[in-house]
Short mmCIF file of C-alpha atoms in Angstrom, two decimals:
data_model
loop_
_atom_site.label_atom_id
_atom_site.label_comp_id
_atom_site.label_asym_id
_atom_site.label_seq_id
_atom_site.Cartn_x
_atom_site.Cartn_y
_atom_site.Cartn_z
CA UNK A 1 4.66 23.49 6.31
CA UNK A 2 3.17 26.98 6.06
CA UNK A 3 -0.24 25.71 7.25
CA UNK A 4 1.34 24.62 10.53
CA UNK A 5 3.06 28.01 10.85
CA UNK A 6 -0.34 29.73 10.60
CA UNK A 7 -2.09 27.20 12.85
CA UNK A 8 0.45 27.85 15.64
CA UNK A 9 0.31 31.64 15.06
CA UNK A 10 4.00 31.81 14.28
CA UNK A 11 5.59 34.37 12.00
CA UNK A 12 7.76 32.22 9.74
CA UNK A 13 8.99 28.72 8.90
CA UNK A 14 12.17 29.60 10.78
CA UNK A 15 10.05 30.21 13.90
CA UNK A 16 8.46 26.80 13.30
CA UNK A 17 11.88 25.11 13.12
CA UNK A 18 12.84 26.83 16.35
CA UNK A 19 9.61 25.60 17.97
CA UNK A 20 10.32 22.02 16.80
CA UNK A 21 13.98 21.70 17.65
CA UNK A 22 14.68 24.23 20.41
CA UNK A 23 11.37 24.43 22.26
CA UNK A 24 10.36 20.77 22.41
CA UNK A 25 7.53 20.86 19.88
CA UNK A 26 8.66 18.00 17.67
CA UNK A 27 6.77 15.19 19.39
CA UNK A 28 3.41 16.97 19.36
CA UNK A 29 3.89 18.11 15.77
CA UNK A 30 5.14 14.85 14.26
CA UNK A 31 1.73 13.56 13.20
CA UNK A 32 0.98 16.90 11.49
CA UNK A 33 4.34 16.84 9.73
CA UNK A 34 3.75 13.28 8.48
CA UNK A 35 0.40 14.30 7.00
CA UNK A 36 1.82 17.46 5.43
CA UNK A 37 4.98 16.22 3.75
CA UNK A 38 3.98 12.74 2.56
CA UNK A 39 2.92 12.04 -1.02
CA UNK A 40 -0.25 9.99 -1.46
CA UNK A 41 -0.47 9.40 -5.20
CA UNK A 42 -2.28 6.15 -6.00
CA UNK A 43 -4.57 4.60 -8.62
CA UNK A 44 -6.51 1.40 -9.08
CA UNK A 45 -4.45 -1.11 -11.07
CA UNK A 46 -1.51 1.28 -11.31
CA UNK A 47 1.34 -0.28 -13.31
CA UNK A 48 -1.06 -2.84 -14.69
CA UNK A 49 1.63 -5.37 -15.69
CA UNK A 50 2.19 -6.13 -12.01
CA UNK A 51 -1.44 -7.13 -11.59
CA UNK A 52 -1.29 -9.24 -14.74
CA UNK A 53 1.71 -11.06 -13.26
CA UNK A 54 -0.12 -11.61 -9.99
CA UNK A 55 -3.17 -12.96 -11.81
CA UNK A 56 -1.46 -15.05 -14.48
CA UNK A 57 1.91 -16.12 -13.10
CA UNK A 58 1.38 -16.32 -9.35
CA UNK A 59 -2.29 -17.23 -9.03
CA UNK A 60 -2.87 -18.71 -12.47
CA UNK A 61 0.13 -21.03 -12.40
CA UNK A 62 -0.46 -22.16 -8.86
CA UNK A 63 2.78 -20.69 -7.52
CA UNK A 64 1.77 -21.29 -3.90
CA UNK A 65 3.76 -22.35 -0.90
CA UNK A 66 3.06 -26.04 -0.07
CA UNK A 67 0.69 -26.47 2.82
CA UNK A 68 -0.25 -22.79 3.00
CA UNK A 69 -3.73 -22.30 4.43
CA UNK A 70 -4.07 -18.62 3.62
CA UNK A 71 -2.58 -16.46 0.87
CA UNK A 72 -1.34 -13.29 2.56
CA UNK A 73 -0.42 -10.01 0.88
CA UNK A 74 0.93 -6.69 2.16
CA UNK A 75 0.51 -3.31 0.49
CA UNK A 76 3.31 -1.43 2.25
CA UNK A 77 2.47 2.06 0.96
CA UNK A 78 -1.29 1.71 0.76
CA UNK A 79 -2.34 5.37 0.61
CA UNK A 80 -6.14 5.53 0.13
CA UNK A 81 -6.43 1.79 -0.52
CA UNK A 82 -6.63 1.59 -4.30
CA UNK A 83 -3.67 -0.77 -4.52
CA UNK A 84 -4.95 -3.02 -1.73
CA UNK A 85 -8.41 -3.30 -3.23
CA UNK A 86 -7.00 -3.90 -6.72
CA UNK A 87 -5.14 -6.90 -5.31
CA UNK A 88 -8.27 -7.93 -3.41
CA UNK A 89 -10.35 -8.08 -6.59
CA UNK A 90 -7.90 -10.49 -8.21
CA UNK A 91 -7.67 -12.67 -5.12
CA UNK A 92 -11.45 -12.73 -4.81
CA UNK A 93 -11.76 -13.73 -8.46
CA UNK A 94 -9.32 -16.57 -7.87
CA UNK A 95 -11.36 -17.68 -4.87
CA UNK A 96 -14.47 -17.85 -7.05
CA UNK A 97 -12.69 -20.30 -9.34
CA UNK A 98 -11.11 -22.22 -6.45
CA UNK A 99 -13.49 -22.10 -3.46
CA UNK A 100 -10.91 -23.50 -1.05
CA UNK A 101 -8.63 -20.53 -1.65
CA UNK A 102 -8.37 -18.35 1.48
CA UNK A 103 -6.71 -14.94 1.50
CA UNK A 104 -6.13 -11.71 3.42
CA UNK A 105 -4.49 -8.35 2.73
CA UNK A 106 -2.84 -5.82 5.01
CA UNK A 107 -2.46 -2.23 3.84
CA UNK A 108 -0.15 0.11 5.75
CA UNK A 109 0.81 3.75 5.41
CA UNK A 110 2.40 6.47 7.50
CA UNK A 111 -0.57 8.79 6.96
CA UNK A 112 -3.55 8.24 9.23
CA UNK A 113 -5.62 10.57 7.06
CA UNK A 114 -5.37 8.44 3.92
CA UNK A 115 -5.86 5.25 5.94
CA UNK A 116 -9.21 6.58 7.13
CA UNK A 117 -10.18 7.06 3.49
CA UNK A 118 -9.04 3.52 2.75
CA UNK A 119 -11.18 2.13 5.57
CA UNK A 120 -14.23 4.01 4.28
CA UNK A 121 -13.52 2.53 0.83
CA UNK A 122 -15.55 5.20 -0.97
CA UNK A 123 -14.17 6.52 -4.26
CA UNK A 124 -15.17 8.98 -6.96
CA UNK A 125 -16.22 7.88 -10.43
CA UNK A 126 -12.96 9.21 -11.90
CA UNK A 127 -10.91 7.25 -9.37
CA UNK A 128 -12.50 3.89 -10.18
CA UNK A 129 -12.31 4.31 -13.97
CA UNK A 130 -9.24 2.01 -14.31
CA UNK A 131 -11.20 -0.88 -12.75
CA UNK A 132 -12.27 -3.31 -15.51
CA UNK A 133 -16.03 -3.34 -16.06
CA UNK A 134 -16.48 -6.96 -14.97
CA UNK A 135 -14.69 -6.34 -11.68
CA UNK A 136 -16.50 -3.06 -11.16
CA UNK A 137 -19.90 -4.70 -11.49
CA UNK A 138 -18.97 -7.38 -8.98
CA UNK A 139 -17.01 -5.48 -6.33
CA UNK A 140 -18.16 -1.85 -6.47
CA UNK A 141 -21.55 -0.42 -5.47
CA UNK A 142 -22.69 2.88 -6.96
CA UNK A 143 -24.08 5.43 -4.53
CA UNK A 144 -27.59 6.83 -4.79
CA UNK A 145 -29.14 10.21 -4.02
CA UNK A 146 -26.59 12.34 -2.11
CA UNK A 147 -23.97 9.65 -2.78
CA UNK A 148 -24.45 9.77 -6.54
CA UNK A 149 -21.10 9.74 -8.33
CA UNK A 150 -19.47 7.82 -5.48
CA UNK A 151 -18.64 4.13 -5.42
CA UNK A 152 -17.98 1.87 -2.44
CA UNK A 153 -15.99 -1.36 -2.31
CA UNK A 154 -18.16 -4.39 -1.55
CA UNK A 155 -18.17 -5.88 1.97
CA UNK A 156 -16.79 -9.14 0.56
CA UNK A 157 -13.50 -7.29 -0.07
CA UNK A 158 -13.58 -4.85 2.84
CA UNK A 159 -13.88 -7.72 5.30
CA UNK A 160 -10.62 -9.25 4.07
CA UNK A 161 -8.51 -6.08 3.87
CA UNK A 162 -7.17 -4.45 7.02
CA UNK A 163 -5.46 -1.08 7.22
CA UNK A 164 -2.90 -0.07 9.81
CA UNK A 165 -0.53 2.84 10.36
CA UNK A 166 3.13 1.96 9.89
CA UNK A 167 6.31 3.97 9.36
CA UNK A 168 8.73 2.04 7.16
CA UNK A 169 11.68 3.84 8.72
CA UNK A 170 10.91 2.36 12.13
CA UNK A 171 12.97 -0.67 13.07
CA UNK A 172 10.18 -3.17 13.79
CA UNK A 173 7.09 -3.83 11.69
CA UNK A 174 3.88 -5.18 13.19
CA UNK A 175 3.32 -7.37 10.15
CA UNK A 176 3.06 -11.14 9.72
CA UNK A 177 6.05 -13.13 8.52
CA UNK A 178 5.98 -15.58 5.60
CA UNK A 179 3.85 -13.41 3.32
CA UNK A 180 3.16 -14.50 -0.25
CA UNK A 181 3.40 -11.09 -1.91
CA UNK A 182 4.50 -7.63 -0.87
CA UNK A 183 3.80 -4.50 -2.89
CA UNK A 184 6.42 -1.88 -1.93
CA UNK A 185 5.83 0.40 -4.87
CA UNK A 186 6.70 4.04 -5.51
CA UNK A 187 7.88 4.75 -1.98
CA UNK A 188 11.59 3.85 -2.07
CA UNK A 189 12.25 6.82 -4.36
CA UNK A 190 11.52 9.13 -1.43
CA UNK A 191 14.27 7.61 0.75
CA UNK A 192 18.01 8.22 0.57
CA UNK A 193 20.15 5.27 -0.63
CA UNK A 194 21.00 4.06 2.87
CA UNK A 195 17.36 4.03 3.98
CA UNK A 196 16.33 2.33 0.73
CA UNK A 197 18.57 -0.65 1.49
CA UNK A 198 17.51 -0.74 5.13
CA UNK A 199 13.80 -0.72 4.28
CA UNK A 200 14.26 -3.38 1.59
CA UNK A 201 16.06 -5.66 4.03
CA UNK A 202 13.40 -5.22 6.71
CA UNK A 203 10.50 -5.68 4.31
CA UNK A 204 12.19 -8.68 2.69
CA UNK A 205 12.31 -10.52 6.01
CA UNK A 206 8.52 -10.66 6.02
CA UNK A 207 8.36 -12.47 2.67
CA UNK A 208 8.23 -16.27 2.56
CA UNK A 209 10.75 -18.18 0.46
CA UNK A 210 9.20 -18.31 -3.01
CA UNK A 211 7.19 -15.17 -2.30
CA UNK A 212 7.24 -12.12 -4.54
CA UNK A 213 8.26 -8.50 -3.95
CA UNK A 214 6.87 -5.80 -6.26
CA UNK A 215 8.49 -2.36 -6.44
CA UNK A 216 7.67 0.61 -8.65
CA UNK A 217 8.87 0.48 -12.24
CA UNK A 218 11.15 3.45 -11.54
CA UNK A 219 12.65 1.65 -8.52
CA UNK A 220 13.82 -1.57 -10.11
CA UNK A 221 17.51 -0.63 -10.01
CA UNK A 222 17.30 -0.09 -6.24
CA UNK A 223 16.70 -3.76 -5.41
CA UNK A 224 20.06 -5.40 -4.81
CA UNK A 225 19.56 -8.28 -2.40
CA UNK A 226 21.33 -11.61 -2.91
CA UNK A 227 18.30 -13.67 -1.92
CA UNK A 228 16.01 -12.00 -4.48
CA UNK A 229 15.87 -12.97 -8.15
CA UNK A 230 14.24 -10.68 -10.70
CA UNK A 231 11.50 -12.52 -12.58
CA UNK A 232 9.86 -9.61 -14.43
CA UNK A 233 10.28 -5.83 -14.58
CA UNK A 234 10.26 -4.57 -10.97
CA UNK A 235 9.16 -8.01 -9.64
CA UNK A 236 11.44 -10.21 -7.52
CA UNK A 237 11.12 -13.71 -6.11
CA UNK A 238 12.71 -14.61 -2.78
CA UNK A 239 14.81 -17.70 -3.21
CA UNK A 240 14.81 -20.48 -0.55
#
């Protein structure tokens, strides 16, 4: 928080705390605090086994809800969008094989700064290295001239992925119900045990029966909900 101390011309972090809690500064500072203290680590196809399961077991085996017109996914800690666009590539590939397949993705995060990066969908060469070559050639465009070394996600994916600010600690989520998959990965570890269970319960309500919840591999032991059955490491299916 030292950057905020300097920006407000205060002398110490203790002065900053006093400004927040005794002088009414918390509301005006909250957006700055969110940007400063949140962790935004992300990669394309991070924890690759989850994407293999999505491709092979959910999409490949036709594990779809009967009568569903659109396959809907939520990346609940989207950061700069790498997770959302990794999912989008697999859903787009499935749509190429099955032209009637319709899909959409919502990515949410507490940080408006990283969401702006996600909406721009421009990434460095090092960032997109985990993307398989076949998917890279189809869904990523390499920049030219002053944009050399940068890559942008194709419009065919950007048009189907929306990004929105959302705080998982808030009571109500502006997110569709009856989703097919939810990626809630590598964010629960930053909550205390009570908030972990609360967030899981709230997120779980947005998943359709038969839908799948993905958490980070280090978070698997956190998921303890009677309606959810573990089907693979850190992957849970919501039972009817």
